[in-house]
Amino acid sequence: MSENSISNYHIQNSVINQIIMPDGNGQFNGSNLLTLIHGGKVFMVNSRRRNGLILFKEYHAEFAGPGAAIGGDHDSDCQGILPIGNLSLLTPESHEDRQKAYLLRRQWIRLIKQITESPIAKERVQKILDQFEVFFPSEIVACIPDEAFAMLVGVLTQTVTIVRRVGIDTGYK
C-alpha cells in the first residue's frame, strides 16, 4: 500500500493546524487534500494509526476513522476536511481491500448515527466527545472546533460549547 502522510486541513476560519498536527511533516496542504478527495480516486485511512478525517458536507459532517474509505464518488460533495491525529492515507491494493474500507466507512457512519439517535442535544454532544476521547488523546479532542462536533451530531455550535465548558448537567438542551 502506498502511504501519503497528510498533516494539514481545510476548514474555514480555523487556525489550529499546529495543535492537531504537531509534527508538521505533511505533503499536502488542505486545499490539495480536498482536490485529491475530489479526484475520484479511493483512499483509505491507515488502520494502524490513531487517525481519521472529518469530512464536511453541505449540511453535516462525517467521520472516517481508521480503515475507512474516503474519496471516490462517495465524497464528491465534500466541502472541507479536518484531519485528526497524524493522518495517513493508503491506496487500496485490491478489490477486497477496497470493499473492506467501504465496510469500515459504513461502520463509522453507523457509530455516529447511533449517537445522533438520542433526542437530547446535550447527550449527543457528550457521547461524541466521549467517543472521540476513546480514539484520540484528550489534547487533540480539545483542539477540534465546536463546529466540527456540532455538524457531526446535528446540534447548534453553542450546545457543544456549553457542554464542553460546563458539562452535561447544565439543563441546556
CSV table of C-alpha atoms in Angstrom, one decimal:
chain,number,residue,atom,x,y,z
A,1,MET,CA,0.0,0.0,0.0
A,2,SER,CA,1.3,3.4,-0.8
A,3,GLU,CA,1.2,5.9,2.0
A,4,ASN,CA,0.7,9.7,2.0
A,5,SER,CA,1.1,11.4,5.3
A,6,ILE,CA,-1.0,14.4,5.5
A,7,SER,CA,-0.9,16.9,8.3
A,8,ASN,CA,-2.8,19.9,7.2
A,9,TYR,CA,-6.5,20.5,6.9
A,10,HIS,CA,-9.0,22.9,5.4
A,11,ILE,CA,-11.9,24.3,7.3
A,12,GLN,CA,-13.0,27.9,7.0
A,13,ASN,CA,-11.6,30.3,9.6
A,14,SER,CA,-9.7,27.6,11.5
A,15,VAL,CA,-6.2,28.2,12.9
A,16,ILE,CA,-5.5,25.0,15.0
A,17,ASN,CA,-3.4,23.1,12.5
A,18,GLN,CA,-0.2,23.1,14.5
A,19,ILE,CA,-2.0,21.9,17.6
A,20,ILE,CA,-3.7,19.0,15.9
A,21,MET,CA,-0.7,18.0,13.7
A,22,PRO,CA,2.3,18.8,15.8
A,23,ASP,CA,4.9,17.0,13.7
A,24,GLY,CA,4.1,19.1,10.5
A,25,ASN,CA,5.6,16.6,8.1
A,26,GLY,CA,2.7,16.6,5.7
A,27,GLN,CA,3.0,16.6,1.9
A,28,PHE,CA,-0.3,18.3,1.0
A,29,ASN,CA,-2.0,21.4,2.2
A,30,GLY,CA,-5.7,21.3,2.9
A,31,SER,CA,-6.9,22.5,-0.5
A,32,ASN,CA,-4.7,19.9,-2.2
A,33,LEU,CA,-6.1,17.2,0.0
A,34,LEU,CA,-9.6,18.3,-0.9
A,35,THR,CA,-8.6,18.3,-4.6
A,36,LEU,CA,-7.2,14.8,-4.1
A,37,ILE,CA,-10.5,13.6,-2.5
A,38,HIS,CA,-12.5,15.2,-5.3
A,39,GLY,CA,-10.2,13.5,-7.9
A,40,GLY,CA,-12.4,10.3,-7.9
A,41,LYS,CA,-9.7,8.0,-6.5
A,42,VAL,CA,-10.4,6.0,-3.4
A,43,PHE,CA,-8.1,6.1,-0.4
A,44,MET,CA,-8.4,4.5,3.0
A,45,VAL,CA,-7.4,5.9,6.4
A,46,ASN,CA,-4.4,3.9,7.7
A,47,SER,CA,-5.9,1.4,10.2
A,48,ARG,CA,-2.5,1.1,12.0
A,49,ARG,CA,-2.6,4.6,13.3
A,50,ARG,CA,-4.8,6.7,15.6
A,51,ASN,CA,-6.0,9.0,12.9
A,52,GLY,CA,-9.1,10.0,11.0
A,53,LEU,CA,-10.7,12.6,8.9
A,54,ILE,CA,-13.8,14.7,9.4
A,55,LEU,CA,-15.4,15.4,6.1
A,56,PHE,CA,-17.6,18.4,5.9
A,57,LYS,CA,-20.6,18.2,3.6
A,58,GLU,CA,-23.1,20.9,2.9
A,59,TYR,CA,-25.3,20.3,6.0
A,60,HIS,CA,-23.5,17.8,8.0
A,61,ALA,CA,-20.1,16.2,8.7
A,62,GLU,CA,-18.9,12.6,8.6
A,63,PHE,CA,-16.1,10.9,10.4
A,64,ALA,CA,-13.9,8.4,8.5
A,65,GLY,CA,-11.8,6.6,11.1
A,66,PRO,CA,-9.0,4.0,10.8
A,67,GLY,CA,-9.6,1.7,7.9
A,68,ALA,CA,-12.4,3.7,6.3
A,69,ALA,CA,-12.6,4.6,2.6
A,70,ILE,CA,-12.5,8.2,1.5
A,71,GLY,CA,-12.8,9.8,-1.8
A,72,GLY,CA,-14.4,8.3,-4.9
A,73,ASP,CA,-18.0,9.2,-5.7
A,74,HIS,CA,-18.9,9.0,-2.1
A,75,ASP,CA,-17.2,12.2,-1.2
A,76,SER,CA,-17.6,14.2,-4.3
A,77,ASP,CA,-19.8,16.6,-2.3
A,78,CYS,CA,-17.1,17.2,0.4
A,79,GLN,CA,-16.6,20.9,1.0
A,80,GLY,CA,-13.9,20.8,3.7
A,81,ILE,CA,-11.7,18.4,5.7
A,82,LEU,CA,-10.2,18.2,9.1
A,83,PRO,CA,-7.5,15.5,9.6
A,84,ILE,CA,-7.4,14.2,13.2
A,85,GLY,CA,-4.1,12.8,14.5
A,86,ASN,CA,-1.2,12.2,12.2
A,87,LEU,CA,-3.3,11.4,9.2
A,88,SER,CA,-2.0,8.7,6.9
A,89,LEU,CA,-3.9,7.7,3.7
A,90,LEU,CA,-3.3,4.4,1.9
A,91,THR,CA,-4.3,3.3,-1.6
A,92,PRO,CA,-6.2,0.0,-1.5
A,93,GLU,CA,-4.2,-2.6,-3.4
A,94,SER,CA,-7.0,-5.0,-4.2
A,95,HIS,CA,-10.8,-5.1,-4.7
A,96,GLU,CA,-11.0,-6.8,-1.3
A,97,ASP,CA,-9.1,-4.0,0.4
A,98,ARG,CA,-11.4,-1.5,-1.2
A,99,GLN,CA,-14.5,-3.4,-0.1
A,100,LYS,CA,-13.2,-3.7,3.4
A,101,ALA,CA,-12.5,0.0,3.5
A,102,TYR,CA,-16.1,0.8,2.4
A,103,LEU,CA,-17.5,-1.6,5.0
A,104,LEU,CA,-15.4,0.2,7.7
A,105,ARG,CA,-16.6,3.6,6.5
A,106,ARG,CA,-20.2,2.3,6.9
A,107,GLN,CA,-19.4,1.2,10.4
A,108,TRP,CA,-18.0,4.7,11.3
A,109,ILE,CA,-21.2,6.2,9.8
A,110,ARG,CA,-23.4,3.8,11.9
A,111,LEU,CA,-21.5,4.7,15.1
A,112,ILE,CA,-22.2,8.4,14.5
A,113,LYS,CA,-25.8,7.5,13.6
A,114,GLN,CA,-26.3,5.7,16.9
A,115,ILE,CA,-25.0,8.8,18.8
A,116,THR,CA,-27.4,11.1,16.9
A,117,GLU,CA,-30.4,8.9,17.7
A,118,SER,CA,-30.6,10.5,21.2
A,119,PRO,CA,-33.3,13.2,21.1
A,120,ILE,CA,-31.4,15.3,23.7
A,121,ALA,CA,-28.8,17.5,22.0
A,122,LYS,CA,-26.5,17.8,25.0
A,123,GLU,CA,-26.4,14.0,25.3
A,124,ARG,CA,-25.4,13.7,21.7
A,125,VAL,CA,-22.6,16.1,22.3
A,126,GLN,CA,-21.4,14.3,25.4
A,127,LYS,CA,-21.5,10.9,23.6
A,128,ILE,CA,-19.5,12.2,20.6
A,129,LEU,CA,-16.9,13.8,22.9
A,130,ASP,CA,-16.6,10.6,24.9
A,131,GLN,CA,-16.3,8.6,21.7
A,132,PHE,CA,-13.5,10.8,20.3
A,133,GLU,CA,-11.6,10.6,23.6
A,134,VAL,CA,-11.6,6.8,23.3
A,135,PHE,CA,-9.8,7.1,20.0
A,136,PHE,CA,-7.7,10.2,20.4
A,137,PRO,CA,-5.7,11.8,23.2
A,138,SER,CA,-7.7,14.5,25.1
A,139,GLU,CA,-5.4,17.3,24.0
A,140,ILE,CA,-6.3,16.5,20.3
A,141,VAL,CA,-10.0,16.3,21.1
A,142,ALA,CA,-9.8,19.6,22.9
A,143,CYS,CA,-8.5,21.2,19.7
A,144,ILE,CA,-11.2,20.0,17.4
A,145,PRO,CA,-13.5,23.0,16.8
A,146,ASP,CA,-17.0,23.0,18.3
A,147,GLU,CA,-18.4,23.5,14.8
A,148,ALA,CA,-17.0,20.1,13.7
A,149,PHE,CA,-18.7,18.2,16.6
A,150,ALA,CA,-21.9,20.2,16.0
A,151,MET,CA,-22.0,19.1,12.4
A,152,LEU,CA,-21.2,15.5,13.3
A,153,VAL,CA,-24.2,15.1,15.6
A,154,GLY,CA,-26.7,17.7,14.4
A,155,VAL,CA,-26.7,20.3,17.2
A,156,LEU,CA,-26.0,24.0,17.4
A,157,THR,CA,-22.4,25.0,17.9
A,158,GLN,CA,-23.4,26.8,21.1
A,159,THR,CA,-24.6,23.4,22.5
A,160,VAL,CA,-21.1,21.9,22.0
A,161,THR,CA,-19.5,25.0,23.6
A,162,ILE,CA,-21.8,24.8,26.7
A,163,VAL,CA,-21.3,21.0,27.1
A,164,ARG,CA,-17.6,21.4,26.8
A,165,ARG,CA,-17.5,24.2,29.2
A,166,VAL,CA,-19.9,23.1,32.0
A,167,GLY,CA,-20.8,19.5,31.2
A,168,ILE,CA,-24.0,17.7,30.5
A,169,ASP,CA,-25.8,18.6,33.8
A,170,THR,CA,-26.5,22.2,32.7
A,171,GLY,CA,-30.2,21.9,32.0
A,172,TYR,CA,-29.4,23.2,28.5
A,173,LYS,CA,-31.0,21.3,25.5
